[in-house]
Amino acid sequence: MYQLCPSILSADFNRLGEQIQTLEEAGVEWLHIDVMDGDFVPSISFGMPVIKSIRKESKMFFDVHLMVTEPERYIQDFVDCGADSITVHAEACEDLERTVECIRKAGVKVGVSIKPATPVADISYILEDVDMVLIMTVQPGFGGQKYIDDCTEKIKELKEMIEEEKLHVDIQVDGGINESTLKTVLDAGANLIVAGSYVFKGDLAANAKSVQKVLRKYQD
Ligand code: DX5
Ligand code: ZN
């Protein structure tokens, strides 16, 4: 399964509902929702009230990326406001196994993310307990940054690990995705593609459709 996961961090918040509807009409099924706490990352984005509000109008799969210290404190809140999956950072959790179990028990899909400097080996022990691993391909915190080339090897390494252990774990990438890095990450083994500025800059529907066209080629 290949999915484009547009990140609303790059949306025009004055027209958020309208832009989500445009994506939905373009056939996009996933929506990537970046929550930042000003502690785990320098910036602060938005939280529960925004998610709750867009949930009322959208049937998309809400993929919530928590860039938050000790996210376990908020799992139930994000489930209550409409998350379909919750991704936490390995670096942000005191007890990652417990946090993963907490998300699982709350009844949504589980993702674990690692920053560019964190080796894939650090999360190998938990692979069988998660639905997806998010490899950050920029430093978490801001949209519009340049893809970090060294991360491509991490995607390949993770893909090999998943195949070796015969697991069903999706590989998501996030940060600096554009026309050229899109192919790089797909060839390396990623199947869930987060894109912020690349999709929201210019013609949103046309951009989303062009990424989806590339994804369809990999799907076949
Ligand atoms: C960064 C966020 C990303 C961000 C990606 O911390 O996790 O989801 O929106 O933005 P682009 O695609 O512009 O790099
Ligand atoms: Zn993200």
PDB file of C-alpha atoms in Angstrom, residues 25-215:
ATOM      1  CA  GLU A  25     -11.538  15.256  -3.802  1.00  0.00           C
ATOM      2  CA  ALA A  26      -8.161  14.573  -5.432  1.00  0.00           C
ATOM      3  CA  GLY A  27      -8.372  11.040  -4.018  1.00  0.00           C
ATOM      4  CA  VAL A  28      -5.896  11.467  -1.161  1.00  0.00           C
ATOM      5  CA  GLU A  29      -6.740   9.106   1.701  1.00  0.00           C
ATOM      6  CA  TRP A  30      -4.234  10.023   4.397  1.00  0.00           C
ATOM      7  CA  LEU A  31      -3.713  13.328   6.202  1.00  0.00           C
ATOM      8  CA  HIS A  32      -0.490  13.919   8.135  1.00  0.00           C
ATOM      9  CA  ILE A  33      -1.000  16.026  11.243  1.00  0.00           C
ATOM     10  CA  ASP A  34       2.115  17.444  12.934  1.00  0.00           C
ATOM     11  CA  VAL A  35       1.749  18.256  16.614  1.00  0.00           C
ATOM     12  CA  MET A  36       4.700  20.156  18.156  1.00  0.00           C
ATOM     13  CA  ASP A  37       5.097  21.068  21.801  1.00  0.00           C
ATOM     14  CA  GLY A  38       7.927  23.613  21.853  1.00  0.00           C
ATOM     15  CA  ASP A  39       9.939  21.216  24.017  1.00  0.00           C
ATOM     16  CA  PHE A  40      10.798  18.110  21.993  1.00  0.00           C
ATOM     17  CA  VAL A  41      11.135  20.460  19.018  1.00  0.00           C
ATOM     18  CA  PRO A  42      11.694  24.229  19.119  1.00  0.00           C
ATOM     19  CA  SER A  43       8.395  25.131  17.476  1.00  0.00           C
ATOM     20  CA  ILE A  44       4.749  24.902  18.516  1.00  0.00           C
ATOM     21  CA  SER A  45       2.124  23.981  15.916  1.00  0.00           C
ATOM     22  CA  PHE A  46      -1.426  23.077  16.977  1.00  0.00           C
ATOM     23  CA  GLY A  47      -3.234  20.452  19.013  1.00  0.00           C
ATOM     24  CA  MET A  48      -6.516  18.827  19.904  1.00  0.00           C
ATOM     25  CA  PRO A  49      -9.043  21.586  19.104  1.00  0.00           C
ATOM     26  CA  VAL A  50      -7.823  21.855  15.504  1.00  0.00           C
ATOM     27  CA  ILE A  51      -7.929  18.079  14.970  1.00  0.00           C
ATOM     28  CA  LYS A  52     -11.347  17.810  16.554  1.00  0.00           C
ATOM     29  CA  SER A  53     -12.646  20.527  14.312  1.00  0.00           C
ATOM     30  CA  ILE A  54     -11.330  19.094  11.002  1.00  0.00           C
ATOM     31  CA  ARG A  55     -12.483  15.593  12.022  1.00  0.00           C
ATOM     32  CA  LYS A  56     -16.104  16.733  11.723  1.00  0.00           C
ATOM     33  CA  GLU A  57     -15.763  17.387   7.990  1.00  0.00           C
ATOM     34  CA  SER A  58     -13.285  14.757   6.852  1.00  0.00           C
ATOM     35  CA  LYS A  59     -13.291  11.007   6.384  1.00  0.00           C
ATOM     36  CA  MET A  60      -9.554  10.834   5.684  1.00  0.00           C
ATOM     37  CA  PHE A  61      -7.191   8.668   7.724  1.00  0.00           C
ATOM     38  CA  PHE A  62      -5.770  10.993  10.379  1.00  0.00           C
ATOM     39  CA  ASP A  63      -2.088  10.192  10.786  1.00  0.00           C
ATOM     40  CA  VAL A  64      -0.999  12.128  13.873  1.00  0.00           C
ATOM     41  CA  HIS A  65       2.749  12.726  14.266  1.00  0.00           C
ATOM     42  CA  LEU A  66       3.489  13.738  17.844  1.00  0.00           C
ATOM     43  CA  MET A  67       6.688  15.750  18.223  1.00  0.00           C
ATOM     44  CA  VAL A  68       6.035  15.927  21.926  1.00  0.00           C
ATOM     45  CA  THR A  69       8.030  15.013  25.043  1.00  0.00           C
ATOM     46  CA  GLU A  70       6.465  12.085  26.952  1.00  0.00           C
ATOM     47  CA  PRO A  71       3.556  11.735  24.484  1.00  0.00           C
ATOM     48  CA  GLU A  72       1.983   9.017  26.597  1.00  0.00           C
ATOM     49  CA  ARG A  73       0.321  11.802  28.600  1.00  0.00           C
ATOM     50  CA  TYR A  74      -1.814  12.725  25.602  1.00  0.00           C
ATOM     51  CA  ILE A  75      -2.586   9.458  23.769  1.00  0.00           C
ATOM     52  CA  GLN A  76      -6.201   9.218  24.884  1.00  0.00           C
ATOM     53  CA  ASP A  77      -6.811  12.899  24.114  1.00  0.00           C
ATOM     54  CA  PHE A  78      -5.642  12.461  20.532  1.00  0.00           C
ATOM     55  CA  VAL A  79      -7.702   9.326  20.079  1.00  0.00           C
ATOM     56  CA  ASP A  80     -10.743  11.160  21.431  1.00  0.00           C
ATOM     57  CA  CYS A  81     -10.313  14.005  18.993  1.00  0.00           C
ATOM     58  CA  GLY A  82     -10.120  11.689  15.987  1.00  0.00           C
ATOM     59  CA  ALA A  83      -6.643  10.251  15.371  1.00  0.00           C
ATOM     60  CA  ASP A  84      -6.566   7.015  13.335  1.00  0.00           C
ATOM     61  CA  SER A  85      -2.885   6.463  13.973  1.00  0.00           C
ATOM     62  CA  ILE A  86      -0.481   7.951  16.474  1.00  0.00           C
ATOM     63  CA  THR A  87       3.252   8.182  15.875  1.00  0.00           C
ATOM     64  CA  VAL A  88       5.589   8.968  18.745  1.00  0.00           C
ATOM     65  CA  HIS A  89       9.308   9.674  18.754  1.00  0.00           C
ATOM     66  CA  ALA A  90      11.540   7.011  20.242  1.00  0.00           C
ATOM     67  CA  GLU A  91      13.732   9.842  21.595  1.00  0.00           C
ATOM     68  CA  ALA A  92      10.777  11.453  23.392  1.00  0.00           C
ATOM     69  CA  CYS A  93       9.628   8.448  25.412  1.00  0.00           C
ATOM     70  CA  GLU A  94      11.035   7.326  28.712  1.00  0.00           C
ATOM     71  CA  ASP A  95       9.547   3.878  28.187  1.00  0.00           C
ATOM     72  CA  LEU A  96       8.848   3.368  24.472  1.00  0.00           C
ATOM     73  CA  GLU A  97       7.391  -0.124  24.941  1.00  0.00           C
ATOM     74  CA  ARG A  98       4.863   1.155  27.443  1.00  0.00           C
ATOM     75  CA  THR A  99       3.903   4.078  25.206  1.00  0.00           C
ATOM     76  CA  VAL A 100       3.450   1.758  22.209  1.00  0.00           C
ATOM     77  CA  GLU A 101       1.253  -0.508  24.291  1.00  0.00           C
ATOM     78  CA  CYS A 102      -0.767   2.479  25.456  1.00  0.00           C
ATOM     79  CA  ILE A 103      -1.456   3.521  21.823  1.00  0.00           C
ATOM     80  CA  ARG A 104      -2.357  -0.072  20.911  1.00  0.00           C
ATOM     81  CA  LYS A 105      -4.780  -0.312  23.832  1.00  0.00           C
ATOM     82  CA  ALA A 106      -6.396   2.956  22.803  1.00  0.00           C
ATOM     83  CA  GLY A 107      -7.411   1.180  19.573  1.00  0.00           C
ATOM     84  CA  VAL A 108      -5.526   3.101  16.885  1.00  0.00           C
ATOM     85  CA  LYS A 109      -2.561   2.242  14.644  1.00  0.00           C
ATOM     86  CA  VAL A 110       0.879   2.619  16.166  1.00  0.00           C
ATOM     87  CA  GLY A 111       3.856   4.438  14.690  1.00  0.00           C
ATOM     88  CA  VAL A 112       7.346   5.027  16.023  1.00  0.00           C
ATOM     89  CA  SER A 113       9.593   7.728  14.616  1.00  0.00           C
ATOM     90  CA  ILE A 114      13.309   8.369  14.725  1.00  0.00           C
ATOM     91  CA  LYS A 115      15.228  11.578  14.099  1.00  0.00           C
ATOM     92  CA  PRO A 116      17.988  11.673  11.441  1.00  0.00           C
ATOM     93  CA  ALA A 117      20.749  11.000  13.995  1.00  0.00           C
ATOM     94  CA  THR A 118      19.032   8.029  15.657  1.00  0.00           C
ATOM     95  CA  PRO A 119      20.118   4.665  14.208  1.00  0.00           C
ATOM     96  CA  VAL A 120      17.493   2.211  12.994  1.00  0.00           C
ATOM     97  CA  ALA A 121      19.061  -0.393  15.302  1.00  0.00           C
ATOM     98  CA  ASP A 122      17.742   1.587  18.296  1.00  0.00           C
ATOM     99  CA  ILE A 123      14.166   0.582  17.475  1.00  0.00           C
ATOM    100  CA  SER A 124      14.754  -2.915  16.070  1.00  0.00           C
ATOM    101  CA  TYR A 125      13.493  -4.500  19.308  1.00  0.00           C
ATOM    102  CA  ILE A 126      10.083  -2.915  18.941  1.00  0.00           C
ATOM    103  CA  LEU A 127       9.445  -3.496  15.231  1.00  0.00           C
ATOM    104  CA  GLU A 128       7.101  -6.420  15.793  1.00  0.00           C
ATOM    105  CA  ASP A 129       4.841  -4.271  17.983  1.00  0.00           C
ATOM    106  CA  VAL A 130       4.274  -1.370  15.578  1.00  0.00           C
ATOM    107  CA  ASP A 131       2.331  -0.769  12.356  1.00  0.00           C
ATOM    108  CA  MET A 132       4.675   1.821  10.969  1.00  0.00           C
ATOM    109  CA  VAL A 133       8.102   3.352  11.395  1.00  0.00           C
ATOM    110  CA  LEU A 134       8.567   6.986  10.474  1.00  0.00           C
ATOM    111  CA  ILE A 135      12.065   7.825   9.330  1.00  0.00           C
ATOM    112  CA  MET A 136      12.549  11.585   9.648  1.00  0.00           C
ATOM    113  CA  THR A 137      14.496  12.820   6.649  1.00  0.00           C
ATOM    114  CA  VAL A 138      14.928  16.344   8.101  1.00  0.00           C
ATOM    115  CA  GLN A 139      15.290  17.554  11.686  1.00  0.00           C
ATOM    116  CA  PRO A 140      11.760  17.515  13.108  1.00  0.00           C
ATOM    117  CA  GLY A 141      10.299  20.920  13.831  1.00  0.00           C
ATOM    118  CA  PHE A 142       9.777  22.799  10.586  1.00  0.00           C
ATOM    119  CA  GLY A 143       8.467  22.320   7.076  1.00  0.00           C
ATOM    120  CA  GLY A 144      10.384  23.345   3.975  1.00  0.00           C
ATOM    121  CA  GLN A 145      13.812  21.932   4.905  1.00  0.00           C
ATOM    122  CA  LYS A 146      16.217  20.087   2.630  1.00  0.00           C
ATOM    123  CA  TYR A 147      16.207  16.271   2.543  1.00  0.00           C
ATOM    124  CA  ILE A 148      19.176  14.787   4.459  1.00  0.00           C
ATOM    125  CA  ASP A 149      20.848  12.362   2.042  1.00  0.00           C
ATOM    126  CA  ASP A 150      22.291  10.106   4.752  1.00  0.00           C
ATOM    127  CA  CYS A 151      18.742   9.047   5.653  1.00  0.00           C
ATOM    128  CA  THR A 152      18.329   7.039   2.450  1.00  0.00           C
ATOM    129  CA  GLU A 153      20.576   4.301   3.853  1.00  0.00           C
ATOM    130  CA  LYS A 154      18.394   4.132   6.976  1.00  0.00           C
ATOM    131  CA  ILE A 155      15.292   3.493   4.874  1.00  0.00           C
ATOM    132  CA  LYS A 156      17.089   0.645   3.077  1.00  0.00           C
ATOM    133  CA  GLU A 157      18.350  -0.806   6.332  1.00  0.00           C
ATOM    134  CA  LEU A 158      14.880  -0.722   7.882  1.00  0.00           C
ATOM    135  CA  LYS A 159      13.331  -2.298   4.788  1.00  0.00           C
ATOM    136  CA  GLU A 160      15.843  -5.165   4.990  1.00  0.00           C
ATOM    137  CA  MET A 161      15.142  -5.700   8.684  1.00  0.00           C
ATOM    138  CA  ILE A 162      11.384  -5.823   8.076  1.00  0.00           C
ATOM    139  CA  GLU A 163      11.763  -8.292   5.224  1.00  0.00           C
ATOM    140  CA  GLU A 164      14.201 -10.481   7.106  1.00  0.00           C
ATOM    141  CA  GLU A 165      11.830 -10.770  10.043  1.00  0.00           C
ATOM    142  CA  LYS A 166       8.812 -11.156   7.719  1.00  0.00           C
ATOM    143  CA  LEU A 167       6.954  -8.336   9.451  1.00  0.00           C
ATOM    144  CA  HIS A 168       4.137  -6.153   8.121  1.00  0.00           C
ATOM    145  CA  VAL A 169       5.439  -2.726   8.998  1.00  0.00           C
ATOM    146  CA  ASP A 170       4.940   0.326   6.806  1.00  0.00           C
ATOM    147  CA  ILE A 171       7.839   2.688   6.193  1.00  0.00           C
ATOM    148  CA  GLN A 172       6.930   6.348   6.292  1.00  0.00           C
ATOM    149  CA  VAL A 173       9.278   9.187   5.410  1.00  0.00           C
ATOM    150  CA  ASP A 174       8.875  12.814   6.374  1.00  0.00           C
ATOM    151  CA  GLY A 175      10.807  15.898   5.367  1.00  0.00           C
ATOM    152  CA  GLY A 176      12.183  17.446   2.202  1.00  0.00           C
ATOM    153  CA  ILE A 177      10.172  15.344  -0.213  1.00  0.00           C
ATOM    154  CA  ASN A 178      10.041  16.776  -3.726  1.00  0.00           C
ATOM    155  CA  GLU A 179       9.957  15.411  -7.264  1.00  0.00           C
ATOM    156  CA  SER A 180      13.491  14.037  -7.055  1.00  0.00           C
ATOM    157  CA  THR A 181      13.673  12.825  -3.430  1.00  0.00           C
ATOM    158  CA  LEU A 182      10.278  11.147  -3.890  1.00  0.00           C
ATOM    159  CA  LYS A 183      11.885   8.616  -6.232  1.00  0.00           C
ATOM    160  CA  THR A 184      14.884   8.216  -3.926  1.00  0.00           C
ATOM    161  CA  VAL A 185      12.736   7.236  -0.935  1.00  0.00           C
ATOM    162  CA  LEU A 186      10.423   4.990  -2.952  1.00  0.00           C
ATOM    163  CA  ASP A 187      13.389   3.133  -4.436  1.00  0.00           C
ATOM    164  CA  ALA A 188      14.843   2.755  -0.934  1.00  0.00           C
ATOM    165  CA  GLY A 189      11.645   1.092   0.285  1.00  0.00           C
ATOM    166  CA  ALA A 190       9.330   3.748   1.755  1.00  0.00           C
ATOM    167  CA  ASN A 191       5.596   3.388   1.068  1.00  0.00           C
ATOM    168  CA  LEU A 192       3.973   6.191   3.098  1.00  0.00           C
ATOM    169  CA  ILE A 193       5.117   9.551   1.809  1.00  0.00           C
ATOM    170  CA  VAL A 194       4.669  12.688   3.872  1.00  0.00           C
ATOM    171  CA  ALA A 195       4.889  15.892   1.875  1.00  0.00           C
ATOM    172  CA  GLY A 196       4.228  19.412   3.124  1.00  0.00           C
ATOM    173  CA  SER A 197       5.579  22.332   1.140  1.00  0.00           C
ATOM    174  CA  TYR A 198       5.894  20.310  -2.072  1.00  0.00           C
ATOM    175  CA  VAL A 199       2.164  19.616  -2.148  1.00  0.00           C
ATOM    176  CA  PHE A 200       0.751  22.827  -0.669  1.00  0.00           C
ATOM    177  CA  LYS A 201       2.855  25.241  -2.734  1.00  0.00           C
ATOM    178  CA  GLY A 202       1.017  26.184  -5.914  1.00  0.00           C
ATOM    179  CA  ASP A 203      -1.855  24.069  -7.257  1.00  0.00           C
ATOM    180  CA  LEU A 204      -2.735  21.717  -4.400  1.00  0.00           C
ATOM    181  CA  ALA A 205      -4.954  19.323  -6.363  1.00  0.00           C
ATOM    182  CA  ALA A 206      -2.538  19.092  -9.299  1.00  0.00           C
ATOM    183  CA  ASN A 207       0.444  18.537  -6.993  1.00  0.00           C
ATOM    184  CA  ALA A 208      -1.342  15.799  -5.054  1.00  0.00           C
ATOM    185  CA  LYS A 209      -2.389  14.076  -8.256  1.00  0.00           C
ATOM    186  CA  SER A 210       1.112  14.135  -9.683  1.00  0.00           C
ATOM    187  CA  VAL A 211       2.571  12.496  -6.555  1.00  0.00           C
ATOM    188  CA  GLN A 212      -0.214   9.902  -6.574  1.00  0.00           C
ATOM    189  CA  LYS A 213       0.571   9.110 -10.196  1.00  0.00           C
ATOM    190  CA  VAL A 214       4.152   8.253  -9.231  1.00  0.00           C
ATOM    191  CA  LEU A 215       2.923   6.157  -6.287  1.00  0.00           C
TER     192      LEU A 215
END
